[in-house]
Amino acid sequence: MNRALTLGAVAGAAWLTRRTLRGRIRRSPLWPLPALETPVSGYSPRRWIPTVITSRTAPADGVLLLTLESRDLPSWAPGAHVDIRLPSGLIRQYSLCGDPARAGSYTIAIRLVESGRGGSREAHARLAEGAELAVRPPRNRFEFQPADRYVFIAGGIGITPVLPMLRAATAAGADWTLLYGGRSRTTMPFLPDLAGYGSRVSVLPEDESGHPDLTALADVPRDTLVYCCGPEPLMQAVRAAAPEGVRVVMERFTPATTPAADARPFTVELRRSGRTLEVPADSTTLAAVRKELPDTPYSCEQGFCGTCQHRVLSGEVDHRDELLTDTEREDSMLLCVSRASTDHLVLDL
């Protein structure tokens, strides 16, 4: 009897060891080599960096401006954004709008959206000077590229990623103009900073000028690079007004209203729940799943934060996120942006 118990204990320990090693090697294929403080591939997008809020100001009505400081903050370039983890655990994304040359310091601006999902309300209510705030290393989907001429177009809080670009374009001696729209001057942050650029900047509050007139875009030279960040209607108008051959680079600060144009319908089986769902072409996997499982966690809805990552049991995934590693994509997906490459997926939900 004792021999049987001993053999059982040894077998159980061996199984547990194999399982632990398999997971450890999967997370770090170079294990047992020592981990690097900074991976050769750069900073992990999942790494959280503790920072301290050293300044909190209000540059406009309903706008919160925070300065975050830490010796561990990586360098960044114009157009970059970071994830922040709010005290409640919510994860939100904000563009860096400070000076990239200022090491160890990030600046973000947060517009209060009363009808939003709660992140901005929490930030305005709970983020105080002196408090700690965790951020992830910067990512950049709105990279500032060299050109001789630029037209920058910003709507509301969409000015934040554009500010560092203006500094960079000026330093490079480029020819540029900015069209900056908003509801009113009192709601438009950074107007004093922009005043220093003189006639290059056109400030067009809606209560004074109505919607921005974009007809001048039709006459810009073909080598002009157009950058636009703002609400979806503004970006659609810019796309329609820009002449053929002029490159337009855009960044949304809210999720797109519809999936990509090449999206097609498919079905999703929720294996543990015993349900099969239809995902229409004009909706997302996350939306379909949450109709059946309302408590399914999510946050950014743009493929940045990883909150809605779930295991895929079968089927091929059309990965459209900016976060998962190749290894993670082998058996998981982000429900908010990724879809099926085939007609059917099976999720461990």
mmCIF file of C-alpha atoms in Angstrom:
data_model
loop_
_atom_site.group_PDB
_atom_site.id
_atom_site.type_symbol
_atom_site.label_atom_id
_atom_site.label_comp_id
_atom_site.label_asym_id
_atom_site.label_seq_id
_atom_site.Cartn_x
_atom_site.Cartn_y
_atom_site.Cartn_z
ATOM 1 C CA MET A 1 0.000 0.000 0.000
ATOM 2 C CA ASN A 2 2.829 2.388 0.930
ATOM 3 C CA ARG A 3 4.622 1.554 -2.333
ATOM 4 C CA ALA A 4 1.490 2.387 -4.331
ATOM 5 C CA LEU A 5 1.070 5.696 -2.530
ATOM 6 C CA THR A 6 4.730 6.546 -3.152
ATOM 7 C CA LEU A 7 4.493 5.737 -6.843
ATOM 8 C CA GLY A 8 1.316 7.807 -7.102
ATOM 9 C CA ALA A 9 2.944 10.774 -5.399
ATOM 10 C CA VAL A 10 6.019 10.542 -7.668
ATOM 11 C CA ALA A 11 3.859 10.299 -10.780
ATOM 12 C CA GLY A 12 1.758 13.264 -9.654
ATOM 13 C CA ALA A 13 4.857 15.347 -8.950
ATOM 14 C CA ALA A 14 6.328 14.436 -12.341
ATOM 15 C CA TRP A 15 3.107 15.417 -14.112
ATOM 16 C CA LEU A 16 2.950 18.727 -12.247
ATOM 17 C CA THR A 17 6.618 19.439 -13.056
ATOM 18 C CA ARG A 18 6.109 18.736 -16.769
ATOM 19 C CA ARG A 19 3.045 20.976 -16.837
ATOM 20 C CA THR A 20 4.888 23.798 -15.073
ATOM 21 C CA LEU A 21 7.923 23.555 -17.352
ATOM 22 C CA ARG A 22 5.750 23.427 -20.455
ATOM 23 C CA GLY A 23 3.992 26.634 -19.415
ATOM 24 C CA ARG A 24 7.257 28.288 -18.424
ATOM 25 C CA ILE A 25 8.917 27.484 -21.748
ATOM 26 C CA ARG A 26 5.871 28.643 -23.680
ATOM 27 C CA ARG A 27 5.938 32.032 -21.945
ATOM 28 C CA SER A 28 9.678 32.395 -22.566
ATOM 29 C CA PRO A 29 11.081 30.140 -25.322
ATOM 30 C CA LEU A 30 14.691 30.947 -24.304
ATOM 31 C CA TRP A 31 14.177 29.650 -20.746
ATOM 32 C CA PRO A 32 16.234 28.616 -18.718
ATOM 33 C CA LEU A 33 18.510 31.370 -20.025
ATOM 34 C CA PRO A 34 18.270 34.405 -17.730
ATOM 35 C CA ALA A 35 15.641 36.976 -18.650
ATOM 36 C CA LEU A 36 16.871 40.302 -19.955
ATOM 37 C CA GLU A 37 15.912 43.507 -18.168
ATOM 38 C CA THR A 38 15.089 44.920 -21.612
ATOM 39 C CA PRO A 39 14.248 42.205 -24.180
ATOM 40 C CA VAL A 40 16.226 42.350 -27.417
ATOM 41 C CA SER A 41 12.906 42.781 -29.221
ATOM 42 C CA GLY A 42 12.085 45.885 -27.182
ATOM 43 C CA TYR A 43 9.731 46.500 -24.273
ATOM 44 C CA SER A 44 6.956 44.001 -23.798
ATOM 45 C CA PRO A 45 3.571 45.570 -24.575
ATOM 46 C CA ARG A 46 2.209 43.764 -21.514
ATOM 47 C CA ARG A 47 4.721 45.206 -19.068
ATOM 48 C CA TRP A 48 3.243 47.620 -16.527
ATOM 49 C CA ILE A 49 5.410 50.516 -15.363
ATOM 50 C CA PRO A 50 4.571 52.304 -12.101
ATOM 51 C CA THR A 51 4.572 56.096 -12.424
ATOM 52 C CA VAL A 52 3.700 59.023 -10.186
ATOM 53 C CA ILE A 53 1.318 61.793 -11.220
ATOM 54 C CA THR A 54 3.434 64.906 -10.690
ATOM 55 C CA SER A 55 1.020 67.438 -12.193
ATOM 56 C CA ARG A 56 -2.736 67.701 -12.737
ATOM 57 C CA THR A 57 -4.160 70.709 -14.570
ATOM 58 C CA ALA A 58 -7.232 71.623 -16.647
ATOM 59 C CA PRO A 59 -6.180 73.158 -19.999
ATOM 60 C CA ALA A 60 -9.826 73.433 -21.146
ATOM 61 C CA ASP A 61 -13.337 72.759 -19.914
ATOM 62 C CA GLY A 62 -13.757 69.042 -19.384
ATOM 63 C CA VAL A 63 -10.100 68.223 -20.127
ATOM 64 C CA LEU A 64 -7.664 66.768 -17.594
ATOM 65 C CA LEU A 65 -3.913 67.120 -18.270
ATOM 66 C CA LEU A 66 -1.614 64.747 -16.362
ATOM 67 C CA THR A 67 2.164 64.551 -16.167
ATOM 68 C CA LEU A 68 3.465 61.089 -15.245
ATOM 69 C CA GLU A 69 7.050 60.506 -14.170
ATOM 70 C CA SER A 70 9.297 57.482 -13.699
ATOM 71 C CA ARG A 71 12.930 56.713 -14.429
ATOM 72 C CA ASP A 72 11.787 53.526 -16.186
ATOM 73 C CA LEU A 73 9.668 55.176 -18.896
ATOM 74 C CA PRO A 74 10.861 54.213 -22.409
ATOM 75 C CA SER A 75 11.498 56.808 -25.086
ATOM 76 C CA TRP A 76 8.743 57.563 -27.573
ATOM 77 C CA ALA A 77 8.080 59.303 -30.881
ATOM 78 C CA PRO A 78 5.250 61.596 -32.070
ATOM 79 C CA GLY A 79 1.996 59.722 -32.611
ATOM 80 C CA ALA A 80 2.554 57.216 -29.791
ATOM 81 C CA HIS A 81 -0.066 56.272 -27.222
ATOM 82 C CA VAL A 82 -0.006 54.404 -23.912
ATOM 83 C CA ASP A 83 -2.376 52.222 -21.936
ATOM 84 C CA ILE A 84 -3.125 53.360 -18.403
ATOM 85 C CA ARG A 85 -4.644 51.194 -15.686
ATOM 86 C CA LEU A 86 -7.200 53.114 -13.662
ATOM 87 C CA PRO A 87 -7.713 52.419 -9.934
ATOM 88 C CA SER A 88 -10.785 50.286 -10.719
ATOM 89 C CA GLY A 89 -8.754 48.098 -13.089
ATOM 90 C CA LEU A 90 -10.193 49.617 -16.275
ATOM 91 C CA ILE A 91 -7.608 50.022 -19.036
ATOM 92 C CA ARG A 92 -7.769 53.029 -21.334
ATOM 93 C CA GLN A 93 -5.565 54.429 -24.112
ATOM 94 C CA TYR A 94 -4.332 58.006 -24.451
ATOM 95 C CA SER A 95 -1.982 59.747 -26.875
ATOM 96 C CA LEU A 96 1.260 61.199 -25.566
ATOM 97 C CA CYS A 97 1.189 64.953 -26.077
ATOM 98 C CA GLY A 98 4.337 66.139 -24.300
ATOM 99 C CA ASP A 99 7.913 66.518 -25.493
ATOM 100 C CA PRO A 100 9.673 63.265 -26.513
ATOM 101 C CA ALA A 101 12.997 64.857 -25.544
ATOM 102 C CA ARG A 102 11.942 65.029 -21.904
ATOM 103 C CA ALA A 103 13.163 61.684 -20.546
ATOM 104 C CA GLY A 104 11.266 60.018 -17.735
ATOM 105 C CA SER A 105 8.094 62.046 -18.280
ATOM 106 C CA TYR A 106 4.836 61.390 -20.136
ATOM 107 C CA THR A 107 1.972 63.850 -20.628
ATOM 108 C CA ILE A 108 -1.591 62.754 -21.447
ATOM 109 C CA ALA A 109 -4.871 64.641 -21.796
ATOM 110 C CA ILE A 110 -8.231 63.055 -20.941
ATOM 111 C CA ARG A 111 -11.519 64.459 -22.196
ATOM 112 C CA LEU A 112 -14.471 63.910 -19.853
ATOM 113 C CA VAL A 113 -17.180 61.972 -21.703
ATOM 114 C CA GLU A 114 -20.233 61.834 -19.468
ATOM 115 C CA SER A 115 -22.043 59.408 -21.776
ATOM 116 C CA GLY A 116 -18.984 57.156 -22.228
ATOM 117 C CA ARG A 117 -18.109 53.813 -20.680
ATOM 118 C CA GLY A 118 -16.830 55.271 -17.411
ATOM 119 C CA GLY A 119 -13.073 55.506 -17.897
ATOM 120 C CA SER A 120 -12.890 59.269 -18.338
ATOM 121 C CA ARG A 121 -15.280 59.882 -15.439
ATOM 122 C CA GLU A 122 -13.094 57.773 -13.163
ATOM 123 C CA ALA A 123 -9.927 59.501 -14.342
ATOM 124 C CA HIS A 124 -11.340 62.960 -13.656
ATOM 125 C CA ALA A 125 -12.693 61.925 -10.265
ATOM 126 C CA ARG A 126 -9.866 59.797 -8.898
ATOM 127 C CA LEU A 127 -6.521 60.622 -10.508
ATOM 128 C CA ALA A 128 -4.853 63.138 -8.203
ATOM 129 C CA GLU A 129 -1.410 64.697 -8.044
ATOM 130 C CA GLY A 130 0.938 62.453 -6.069
ATOM 131 C CA ALA A 131 -0.977 59.251 -6.839
ATOM 132 C CA GLU A 132 0.575 56.247 -8.551
ATOM 133 C CA LEU A 133 -0.598 55.219 -12.015
ATOM 134 C CA ALA A 134 0.518 52.157 -13.985
ATOM 135 C CA VAL A 135 1.205 52.540 -17.716
ATOM 136 C CA ARG A 136 2.311 50.196 -20.445
ATOM 137 C CA PRO A 137 5.176 51.045 -22.822
ATOM 138 C CA PRO A 138 4.179 53.238 -25.788
ATOM 139 C CA ARG A 139 2.875 51.841 -29.051
ATOM 140 C CA ASN A 140 2.591 53.822 -32.255
ATOM 141 C CA ARG A 141 -0.054 53.260 -34.935
ATOM 142 C CA PHE A 142 0.086 56.908 -36.035
ATOM 143 C CA GLU A 143 3.760 57.308 -36.838
ATOM 144 C CA PHE A 144 5.075 60.696 -37.891
ATOM 145 C CA GLN A 145 6.814 60.261 -41.243
ATOM 146 C CA PRO A 146 9.213 62.638 -42.991
ATOM 147 C CA ALA A 147 7.768 64.923 -45.672
ATOM 148 C CA ASP A 148 8.340 68.392 -47.108
ATOM 149 C CA ARG A 149 4.708 69.458 -46.604
ATOM 150 C CA TYR A 150 2.036 68.557 -44.068
ATOM 151 C CA VAL A 151 -1.597 69.383 -43.420
ATOM 152 C CA PHE A 152 -2.660 68.527 -39.870
ATOM 153 C CA ILE A 153 -6.370 68.311 -39.055
ATOM 154 C CA ALA A 154 -7.530 67.781 -35.476
ATOM 155 C CA GLY A 155 -10.965 67.647 -33.906
ATOM 156 C CA GLY A 156 -11.342 68.227 -30.165
ATOM 157 C CA ILE A 157 -9.098 65.991 -28.065
ATOM 158 C CA GLY A 158 -7.667 64.679 -31.356
ATOM 159 C CA ILE A 159 -5.152 67.509 -31.036
ATOM 160 C CA THR A 160 -3.130 65.466 -28.526
ATOM 161 C CA PRO A 161 -1.109 63.239 -30.906
ATOM 162 C CA VAL A 162 -0.717 66.160 -33.316
ATOM 163 C CA LEU A 163 1.075 68.470 -30.857
ATOM 164 C CA PRO A 164 4.393 66.539 -30.877
ATOM 165 C CA MET A 165 4.152 66.303 -34.675
ATOM 166 C CA LEU A 166 3.985 70.093 -34.963
ATOM 167 C CA ARG A 167 7.179 70.395 -32.935
ATOM 168 C CA ALA A 168 8.897 67.764 -35.067
ATOM 169 C CA ALA A 169 7.740 69.307 -38.358
ATOM 170 C CA THR A 170 8.923 72.727 -37.232
ATOM 171 C CA ALA A 171 12.306 71.378 -36.147
ATOM 172 C CA ALA A 172 12.672 69.673 -39.550
ATOM 173 C CA GLY A 173 11.943 72.915 -41.397
ATOM 174 C CA ALA A 174 8.874 71.450 -43.121
ATOM 175 C CA ASP A 175 6.023 73.495 -44.557
ATOM 176 C CA TRP A 176 2.882 72.769 -42.545
ATOM 177 C CA THR A 177 -0.551 74.050 -41.535
ATOM 178 C CA LEU A 178 -2.995 72.960 -38.838
ATOM 179 C CA LEU A 179 -6.788 73.097 -38.928
ATOM 180 C CA TYR A 180 -8.087 72.664 -35.378
ATOM 181 C CA GLY A 181 -11.817 72.348 -34.735
ATOM 182 C CA GLY A 182 -13.874 71.944 -31.578
ATOM 183 C CA ARG A 183 -17.185 72.799 -29.964
ATOM 184 C CA SER A 184 -15.981 76.119 -28.507
ATOM 185 C CA ARG A 185 -12.728 77.813 -27.561
ATOM 186 C CA THR A 186 -13.282 77.013 -23.893
ATOM 187 C CA THR A 187 -13.386 73.282 -24.678
ATOM 188 C CA MET A 188 -10.323 73.270 -26.952
ATOM 189 C CA PRO A 189 -7.079 72.544 -25.050
ATOM 190 C CA PHE A 190 -3.613 73.906 -25.889
ATOM 191 C CA LEU A 191 -4.756 77.095 -27.630
ATOM 192 C CA PRO A 192 -2.020 79.152 -25.877
ATOM 193 C CA ASP A 193 0.631 76.679 -27.061
ATOM 194 C CA LEU A 194 -0.651 76.808 -30.622
ATOM 195 C CA ALA A 195 -0.766 80.608 -30.694
ATOM 196 C CA GLY A 196 3.001 80.659 -30.948
ATOM 197 C CA TYR A 197 2.828 79.129 -34.423
ATOM 198 C CA GLY A 198 0.973 82.162 -35.786
ATOM 199 C CA SER A 199 -0.855 81.948 -39.113
ATOM 200 C CA ARG A 200 0.091 78.309 -39.624
ATOM 201 C CA VAL A 201 -2.737 77.407 -37.238
ATOM 202 C CA SER A 202 -6.446 77.922 -38.007
ATOM 203 C CA VAL A 203 -8.658 77.596 -34.927
ATOM 204 C CA LEU A 204 -12.271 76.925 -35.910
ATOM 205 C CA PRO A 205 -14.675 76.565 -32.960
ATOM 206 C CA GLU A 206 -18.029 75.209 -34.109
ATOM 207 C CA ASP A 207 -20.005 77.851 -32.195
ATOM 208 C CA GLU A 208 -18.177 80.550 -34.182
ATOM 209 C CA SER A 209 -17.425 79.002 -37.565
ATOM 210 C CA GLY A 210 -19.641 75.962 -37.939
ATOM 211 C CA HIS A 211 -18.115 72.758 -39.284
ATOM 212 C CA PRO A 212 -14.590 73.070 -40.723
ATOM 213 C CA ASP A 213 -14.422 73.932 -44.416
ATOM 214 C CA LEU A 214 -12.212 71.279 -46.023
ATOM 215 C CA THR A 215 -12.486 72.429 -49.642
ATOM 216 C CA ALA A 216 -8.907 73.776 -49.536
ATOM 217 C CA LEU A 217 -7.669 70.189 -49.354
ATOM 218 C CA ALA A 218 -8.497 69.808 -53.042
ATOM 219 C CA ASP A 219 -5.659 72.185 -53.920
ATOM 220 C CA VAL A 220 -2.829 70.778 -51.799
ATOM 221 C CA PRO A 221 0.254 69.544 -53.719
ATOM 222 C CA ARG A 222 0.417 65.804 -54.316
ATOM 223 C CA ASP A 223 3.493 65.426 -52.119
ATOM 224 C CA THR A 224 1.615 66.727 -49.063
ATOM 225 C CA LEU A 225 1.123 64.319 -46.170
ATOM 226 C CA VAL A 226 -2.209 64.789 -44.362
ATOM 227 C CA TYR A 227 -2.577 63.744 -40.718
ATOM 228 C CA CYS A 228 -6.021 63.663 -39.145
ATOM 229 C CA CYS A 229 -7.238 62.689 -35.681
ATOM 230 C CA GLY A 230 -10.734 63.317 -34.406
ATOM 231 C CA PRO A 231 -14.323 62.090 -34.463
ATOM 232 C CA GLU A 232 -15.428 59.675 -37.161
ATOM 233 C CA PRO A 233 -17.495 62.255 -39.143
ATOM 234 C CA LEU A 234 -14.465 64.550 -39.395
ATOM 235 C CA MET A 235 -12.238 61.767 -40.665
ATOM 236 C CA GLN A 236 -14.809 60.692 -43.227
ATOM 237 C CA ALA A 237 -15.069 64.279 -44.445
ATOM 238 C CA VAL A 238 -11.282 64.574 -44.723
ATOM 239 C CA ARG A 239 -11.085 61.334 -46.669
ATOM 240 C CA ALA A 240 -13.768 62.567 -49.067
ATOM 241 C CA ALA A 241 -12.150 65.996 -49.534
ATOM 242 C CA ALA A 242 -8.572 64.844 -50.090
ATOM 243 C CA PRO A 243 -7.675 64.567 -53.791
ATOM 244 C CA GLU A 244 -6.542 61.326 -55.316
ATOM 245 C CA GLY A 245 -2.819 60.801 -54.838
ATOM 246 C CA VAL A 246 -2.558 62.710 -51.552
ATOM 247 C CA ARG A 247 -1.749 60.387 -48.680
ATOM 248 C CA VAL A 248 -4.004 60.674 -45.618
ATOM 249 C CA VAL A 249 -2.959 59.126 -42.287
ATOM 250 C CA MET A 250 -5.670 58.833 -39.641
ATOM 251 C CA GLU A 251 -6.073 57.784 -36.043
ATOM 252 C CA ARG A 252 -9.351 57.238 -34.225
ATOM 253 C CA PHE A 253 -9.713 57.971 -30.532
ATOM 254 C CA THR A 254 -12.948 55.989 -30.368
ATOM 255 C CA PRO A 255 -13.659 52.529 -31.848
ATOM 256 C CA ALA A 256 -14.656 52.462 -35.501
ATOM 257 C CA THR A 257 -18.419 52.391 -35.954
ATOM 258 C CA THR A 258 -18.256 49.286 -38.147
ATOM 259 C CA PRO A 259 -15.731 46.491 -38.770
ATOM 260 C CA ALA A 260 -13.376 46.604 -41.734
ATOM 261 C CA ALA A 261 -14.923 46.636 -45.193
ATOM 262 C CA ASP A 262 -13.755 43.075 -45.896
ATOM 263 C CA ALA A 263 -15.573 41.629 -42.862
ATOM 264 C CA ARG A 264 -17.935 38.721 -43.503
ATOM 265 C CA PRO A 265 -20.398 36.819 -41.286
ATOM 266 C CA PHE A 266 -19.450 33.653 -39.417
ATOM 267 C CA THR A 267 -20.612 31.517 -36.496
ATOM 268 C CA VAL A 268 -19.051 31.097 -33.059
ATOM 269 C CA GLU A 269 -19.606 28.097 -30.817
ATOM 270 C CA LEU A 270 -19.221 28.777 -27.096
ATOM 271 C CA ARG A 271 -18.132 25.298 -26.048
ATOM 272 C CA ARG A 272 -18.549 25.534 -22.260
ATOM 273 C CA SER A 273 -21.821 27.451 -22.540
ATOM 274 C CA GLY A 274 -23.272 25.143 -25.181
ATOM 275 C CA ARG A 275 -24.374 27.982 -27.457
ATOM 276 C CA THR A 276 -23.744 28.862 -31.096
ATOM 277 C CA LEU A 277 -23.862 32.504 -32.213
ATOM 278 C CA GLU A 278 -24.085 34.347 -35.488
ATOM 279 C CA VAL A 279 -21.579 37.191 -35.951
ATOM 280 C CA PRO A 280 -22.884 39.515 -38.685
ATOM 281 C CA ALA A 281 -20.522 41.272 -41.070
ATOM 282 C CA ASP A 282 -21.437 44.631 -39.545
ATOM 283 C CA SER A 283 -20.769 43.608 -35.929
ATOM 284 C CA THR A 284 -17.924 42.208 -33.838
ATOM 285 C CA THR A 285 -17.207 38.900 -32.154
ATOM 286 C CA LEU A 286 -17.244 40.672 -28.805
ATOM 287 C CA ALA A 287 -20.688 42.193 -29.398
ATOM 288 C CA ALA A 288 -22.139 38.813 -30.364
ATOM 289 C CA VAL A 289 -20.597 37.051 -27.365
ATOM 290 C CA ARG A 290 -21.753 39.724 -24.907
ATOM 291 C CA LYS A 291 -25.358 39.337 -26.069
ATOM 292 C CA GLU A 292 -25.205 35.786 -24.691
ATOM 293 C CA LEU A 293 -22.639 36.343 -21.934
ATOM 294 C CA PRO A 294 -23.055 39.955 -20.736
ATOM 295 C CA ASP A 295 -20.304 39.619 -18.110
ATOM 296 C CA THR A 296 -17.595 38.920 -20.698
ATOM 297 C CA PRO A 297 -14.824 41.413 -19.812
ATOM 298 C CA TYR A 298 -13.649 44.052 -22.280
ATOM 299 C CA SER A 299 -12.122 47.517 -22.224
ATOM 300 C CA CYS A 300 -10.630 49.343 -25.219
ATOM 301 C CA GLU A 301 -12.582 47.654 -28.083
ATOM 302 C CA GLN A 302 -9.649 48.462 -30.394
ATOM 303 C CA GLY A 303 -7.311 45.493 -29.941
ATOM 304 C CA PHE A 304 -4.870 47.299 -27.659
ATOM 305 C CA CYS A 305 -5.389 46.211 -24.064
ATOM 306 C CA GLY A 306 -5.924 42.431 -24.116
ATOM 307 C CA THR A 307 -8.887 42.410 -21.703
ATOM 308 C CA CYS A 308 -11.085 40.395 -24.084
ATOM 309 C CA GLN A 309 -8.462 37.760 -24.955
ATOM 310 C CA HIS A 310 -10.002 34.271 -25.020
ATOM 311 C CA ARG A 311 -8.879 30.784 -25.930
ATOM 312 C CA VAL A 312 -9.743 29.417 -29.394
ATOM 313 C CA LEU A 313 -10.389 25.664 -29.490
ATOM 314 C CA SER A 314 -10.775 25.305 -33.255
ATOM 315 C CA GLY A 315 -11.095 27.341 -36.425
ATOM 316 C CA GLU A 316 -8.817 29.862 -38.106
ATOM 317 C CA VAL A 317 -8.646 33.421 -36.775
ATOM 318 C CA ASP A 318 -8.209 36.618 -38.765
ATOM 319 C CA HIS A 319 -6.111 38.458 -36.164
ATOM 320 C CA ARG A 320 -6.556 42.240 -36.345
ATOM 321 C CA ASP A 321 -5.064 43.274 -33.013
ATOM 322 C CA GLU A 322 -1.817 45.073 -32.161
ATOM 323 C CA LEU A 323 -1.023 43.157 -28.984
ATOM 324 C CA LEU A 324 -0.826 39.361 -29.130
ATOM 325 C CA THR A 325 2.429 37.574 -29.804
ATOM 326 C CA ASP A 326 2.699 34.890 -32.490
ATOM 327 C CA THR A 327 2.614 32.244 -29.778
ATOM 328 C CA GLU A 328 -0.527 33.692 -28.208
ATOM 329 C CA ARG A 329 -2.208 33.857 -31.592
ATOM 330 C CA GLU A 330 -1.827 30.115 -32.001
ATOM 331 C CA ASP A 331 -4.680 29.446 -29.571
ATOM 332 C CA SER A 332 -6.320 32.743 -28.603
ATOM 333 C CA MET A 333 -7.838 35.913 -30.025
ATOM 334 C CA LEU A 334 -9.042 39.356 -29.016
ATOM 335 C CA LEU A 335 -12.807 39.318 -29.425
ATOM 336 C CA CYS A 336 -13.144 43.060 -29.983
ATOM 337 C CA VAL A 337 -11.346 43.262 -33.341
ATOM 338 C CA SER A 338 -10.428 39.791 -34.580
ATOM 339 C CA ARG A 339 -12.752 37.623 -36.630
ATOM 340 C CA ALA A 340 -12.872 34.208 -38.287
ATOM 341 C CA SER A 341 -10.954 33.402 -41.450
ATOM 342 C CA THR A 342 -13.257 30.399 -41.831
ATOM 343 C CA ASP A 343 -17.012 30.044 -41.421
ATOM 344 C CA HIS A 344 -16.833 28.813 -37.825
ATOM 345 C CA LEU A 345 -14.862 29.306 -34.606
ATOM 346 C CA VAL A 346 -15.030 27.427 -31.330
ATOM 347 C CA LEU A 347 -14.195 29.410 -28.184
ATOM 348 C CA ASP A 348 -13.514 28.172 -24.663
ATOM 349 C CA LEU A 349 -16.405 30.147 -23.207
#
